[in-house]
PDB file of C-alpha atoms in Angstrom:
ATOM      1  CA  UNK W   1      -1.902  -7.978  -1.866  1.00 33.00           C
ATOM      2  CA  UNK W   2       1.969  -6.800  -4.144  1.00 38.00           C
ATOM      3  CA  UNK W   3       2.180  -8.767  -7.527  1.00 38.00           C
ATOM      4  CA  UNK W   4       5.749  -8.279  -8.496  1.00 39.00           C
ATOM      5  CA  UNK W   5       6.736  -7.944 -11.730  1.00 40.00           C
ATOM      6  CA  UNK W   6       9.830 -10.277 -12.222  1.00 39.00           C
ATOM      7  CA  UNK W   7      11.919 -10.294 -16.137  1.00 39.00           C
ATOM      8  CA  UNK W   8       8.626  -8.993 -17.497  1.00 43.00           C
ATOM      9  CA  UNK W   9       6.006 -11.368 -16.131  1.00 45.00           C
ATOM     10  CA  UNK W  10       3.053 -10.231 -13.923  1.00 48.00           C
ATOM     11  CA  UNK W  11       2.850 -13.255 -10.586  1.00 53.00           C
ATOM     12  CA  UNK W  12      -0.355 -13.674  -8.639  1.00 60.00           C
ATOM     13  CA  UNK W  13      -3.997 -12.089  -9.664  1.00 66.00           C
ATOM     14  CA  UNK W  14      -3.805  -8.384  -8.812  1.00 70.00           C
ATOM     15  CA  UNK W  15      -4.566  -5.718 -11.208  1.00 82.00           C
ATOM     16  CA  UNK W  16      -2.194  -3.117  -9.425  1.00 82.00           C
ATOM     17  CA  UNK W  17       1.905  -3.004  -9.263  1.00 81.00           C
ATOM     18  CA  UNK W  18       3.634  -1.714  -5.992  1.00 80.00           C
ATOM     19  CA  UNK W  19       7.038  -0.726  -6.046  1.00 75.00           C
ATOM     20  CA  UNK W  20       9.226  -1.883  -3.924  1.00 74.00           C
ATOM     21  CA  UNK W  21       9.844   2.079  -2.527  1.00 71.00           C
ATOM     22  CA  UNK W  22       7.145   5.339  -2.340  1.00 70.00           C
ATOM     23  CA  UNK W  23       9.328   7.016  -5.340  1.00 71.00           C
ATOM     24  CA  UNK W  24       9.460   6.317  -9.190  1.00 77.00           C
ATOM     25  CA  UNK W  25      13.248   7.239 -10.224  1.00 77.00           C
ATOM     26  CA  UNK W  26      13.357   8.446 -13.347  1.00 84.00           C
ATOM     27  CA  UNK W  27      15.883   5.865 -14.417  1.00 84.00           C
ATOM     28  CA  UNK W  28      13.228   3.081 -13.071  1.00 81.00           C
ATOM     29  CA  UNK W  29      10.224   5.063 -15.060  1.00 83.00           C
ATOM     30  CA  UNK W  30      10.548   1.880 -17.487  1.00 87.00           C
ATOM     31  CA  UNK W  31       8.909   0.026 -14.790  1.00 85.00           C
ATOM     32  CA  UNK W  32       5.988   1.841 -14.359  1.00 84.00           C
ATOM     33  CA  UNK W  33       5.645   2.158 -18.404  1.00 88.00           C
ATOM     34  CA  UNK W  34       5.834  -1.751 -17.968  1.00 88.00           C
ATOM     35  CA  UNK W  35       3.378  -2.218 -16.089  1.00 86.00           C
ATOM     36  CA  UNK W  36       0.783   0.136 -17.610  1.00 86.00           C
ATOM     37  CA  UNK W  37       1.717  -1.574 -20.764  1.00 89.00           C
ATOM     38  CA  UNK W  38       0.289  -4.440 -18.906  1.00 87.00           C
ATOM     39  CA  UNK W  39      -2.532  -3.035 -17.745  1.00 85.00           C
ATOM     40  CA  UNK W  40      -1.342  -2.426 -13.960  1.00 86.00           C
ATOM     41  CA  UNK W  41      -2.604   0.435 -12.095  1.00 85.00           C
ATOM     42  CA  UNK W  42       0.554   1.612  -9.965  1.00 84.00           C
ATOM     43  CA  UNK W  43      -0.312   2.242  -6.571  1.00 83.00           C
ATOM     44  CA  UNK W  44       1.691   3.738  -4.542  1.00 82.00           C
ATOM     45  CA  UNK W  45       1.453   4.164  -0.088  1.00 84.00           C
ATOM     46  CA  UNK W  46       1.216   7.321   1.515  1.00 87.00           C
ATOM     47  CA  UNK W  47       2.366   6.088   5.514  1.00 92.00           C
ATOM     48  CA  UNK W  48       4.871   3.090   5.772  1.00 91.00           C
ATOM     49  CA  UNK W  49       4.424   1.400   8.908  1.00 93.00           C
ATOM     50  CA  UNK W  50       8.575   0.406   8.898  1.00 91.00           C
ATOM     51  CA  UNK W  51       6.943  -2.455  10.886  1.00 89.00           C
ATOM     52  CA  UNK W  52      10.011  -4.546   9.900  1.00 85.00           C
ATOM     53  CA  UNK W  53      12.470  -1.711  11.668  1.00 87.00           C
ATOM     54  CA  UNK W  54      12.697  -3.381  14.986  1.00 87.00           C
ATOM     55  CA  UNK W  55      10.184  -0.705  16.486  1.00 93.00           C
ATOM     56  CA  UNK W  56       7.160  -1.349  19.353  1.00 96.00           C
ATOM     57  CA  UNK W  57       4.302  -1.855  17.856  1.00 96.00           C
ATOM     58  CA  UNK W  58       2.962   1.162  20.426  1.00 97.00           C
ATOM     59  CA  UNK W  59       5.484   3.192  18.552  1.00 97.00           C
ATOM     60  CA  UNK W  60       4.432   2.306  15.350  1.00 97.00           C
ATOM     61  CA  UNK W  61       0.908   2.431  15.943  1.00 97.00           C
ATOM     62  CA  UNK W  62       1.794   5.817  17.370  1.00 97.00           C
ATOM     63  CA  UNK W  63       3.167   7.563  14.631  1.00 97.00           C
ATOM     64  CA  UNK W  64       0.513   6.088  11.965  1.00 96.00           C
ATOM     65  CA  UNK W  65      -2.073   7.933  14.088  1.00 96.00           C
ATOM     66  CA  UNK W  66       0.071  10.889  13.733  1.00 97.00           C
ATOM     67  CA  UNK W  67       0.127  11.306  10.072  1.00 95.00           C
ATOM     68  CA  UNK W  68      -2.816   9.327   8.593  1.00 94.00           C
ATOM     69  CA  UNK W  69      -5.924  11.354   6.557  1.00 92.00           C
ATOM     70  CA  UNK W  70      -8.558  10.536   4.321  1.00 88.00           C
ATOM     71  CA  UNK W  71      -7.350   8.627   1.897  1.00 84.00           C
ATOM     72  CA  UNK W  72      -4.212   7.502   3.460  1.00 88.00           C
ATOM     73  CA  UNK W  73      -2.646   4.378   2.317  1.00 87.00           C
ATOM     74  CA  UNK W  74      -0.974   2.059   5.260  1.00 90.00           C
ATOM     75  CA  UNK W  75       1.651  -0.218   3.776  1.00 89.00           C
ATOM     76  CA  UNK W  76       2.141  -3.252   6.379  1.00 88.00           C
ATOM     77  CA  UNK W  77       4.311  -6.356   5.472  1.00 82.00           C
ATOM     78  CA  UNK W  78       3.035  -9.179   5.903  1.00 73.00           C
ATOM     79  CA  UNK W  79       5.754 -11.695   4.415  1.00 69.00           C
ATOM     80  CA  UNK W  80       9.564 -12.450   6.927  1.00 64.00           C
ATOM     81  CA  UNK W  81      10.099 -12.347  10.581  1.00 62.00           C
ATOM     82  CA  UNK W  82       8.021  -9.302  10.709  1.00 57.00           C
ATOM     83  CA  UNK W  83       4.089 -10.182  10.867  1.00 82.00           C
ATOM     84  CA  UNK W  84       3.875 -10.481  14.975  1.00 88.00           C
ATOM     85  CA  UNK W  85       4.993  -6.577  14.999  1.00 89.00           C
ATOM     86  CA  UNK W  86       2.244  -6.431  11.886  1.00 91.00           C
ATOM     87  CA  UNK W  87      -0.377  -7.904  14.329  1.00 91.00           C
ATOM     88  CA  UNK W  88       0.575  -6.422  17.450  1.00 94.00           C
ATOM     89  CA  UNK W  89       0.729  -2.904  15.778  1.00 95.00           C
ATOM     90  CA  UNK W  90      -2.796  -3.784  13.707  1.00 94.00           C
ATOM     91  CA  UNK W  91      -4.545  -4.675  16.918  1.00 96.00           C
ATOM     92  CA  UNK W  92      -3.571  -1.829  18.629  1.00 97.00           C
ATOM     93  CA  UNK W  93      -4.248   0.791  15.478  1.00 95.00           C
ATOM     94  CA  UNK W  94      -7.545  -0.742  13.753  1.00 94.00           C
ATOM     95  CA  UNK W  95      -9.586   0.703  16.807  1.00 96.00           C
ATOM     96  CA  UNK W  96      -8.197   3.469  17.515  1.00 96.00           C
ATOM     97  CA  UNK W  97      -8.577   4.193  13.641  1.00 94.00           C
ATOM     98  CA  UNK W  98     -11.993   2.777  13.981  1.00 93.00           C
ATOM     99  CA  UNK W  99     -12.580   4.979  16.669  1.00 95.00           C
ATOM    100  CA  UNK W 100     -11.239   7.837  14.812  1.00 94.00           C
ATOM    101  CA  UNK W 101     -13.784   7.058  12.228  1.00 93.00           C
ATOM    102  CA  UNK W 102     -12.165   5.886   9.724  1.00 91.00           C
ATOM    103  CA  UNK W 103     -12.820   2.697   7.653  1.00 88.00           C
ATOM    104  CA  UNK W 104     -10.409   0.221   6.158  1.00 87.00           C
ATOM    105  CA  UNK W 105     -10.388  -0.249   2.859  1.00 84.00           C
ATOM    106  CA  UNK W 106      -8.951  -2.231  -0.540  1.00 83.00           C
ATOM    107  CA  UNK W 107      -7.319   0.018  -2.836  1.00 81.00           C
ATOM    108  CA  UNK W 108     -10.421  -0.519  -5.656  1.00 81.00           C
ATOM    109  CA  UNK W 109     -12.516   0.564  -2.603  1.00 83.00           C
ATOM    110  CA  UNK W 110     -10.733   3.421  -2.075  1.00 80.00           C
ATOM    111  CA  UNK W 111     -10.803   4.319  -5.885  1.00 78.00           C
ATOM    112  CA  UNK W 112     -14.003   3.595  -5.968  1.00 81.00           C
ATOM    113  CA  UNK W 113     -14.441   6.530  -3.531  1.00 80.00           C
ATOM    114  CA  UNK W 114     -12.524   8.442  -5.147  1.00 75.00           C
ATOM    115  CA  UNK W 115     -14.583   8.447  -8.483  1.00 72.00           C
ATOM    116  CA  UNK W 116     -11.765   6.031  -9.938  1.00 59.00           C
ATOM    117  CA  UNK W 117     -14.965   3.224 -10.581  1.00 48.00           C
ATOM    118  CA  UNK W 118     -13.680   2.068 -14.127  1.00 46.00           C
ATOM    119  CA  UNK W 119      -9.787   0.446 -14.341  1.00 45.00           C
ATOM    120  CA  UNK W 120      -8.450   1.881 -17.186  1.00 42.00           C
ATOM    121  CA  UNK W 121      -4.758   1.635 -18.516  1.00 40.00           C
ATOM    122  CA  UNK W 122      -4.452   5.337 -19.855  1.00 40.00           C
ATOM    123  CA  UNK W 123      -2.873   7.535 -18.484  1.00 43.00           C
ATOM    124  CA  UNK W 124      -3.011  11.553 -18.284  1.00 38.00           C
TER     125      UNK W 124
END
């Protein structure tokens, strides 16, 4: 789930904040600082499925399978007119990832496995 900061007020119950892109430009650093001050953990992704782009689900799945590695965070969209593509892509992708030994985890589970079991708002 994506929590959106609108006028400085978080919506939903997530403790994570996902930007709309995977890069944080220096002139928008204040948004990340605001998220941190509200005790949100900023989470980016490593693979954008681009399930909104009009590509066929099989093409999206192949692209992801070529770039996925342990710890990858794959971005999919569950709103708008792209849900059918997303569902069909996942129907292709998930069995293949499982066959290759991958497991789907939540962000919380991934962080816990990486040794970040407790959430903190402090930055290193």
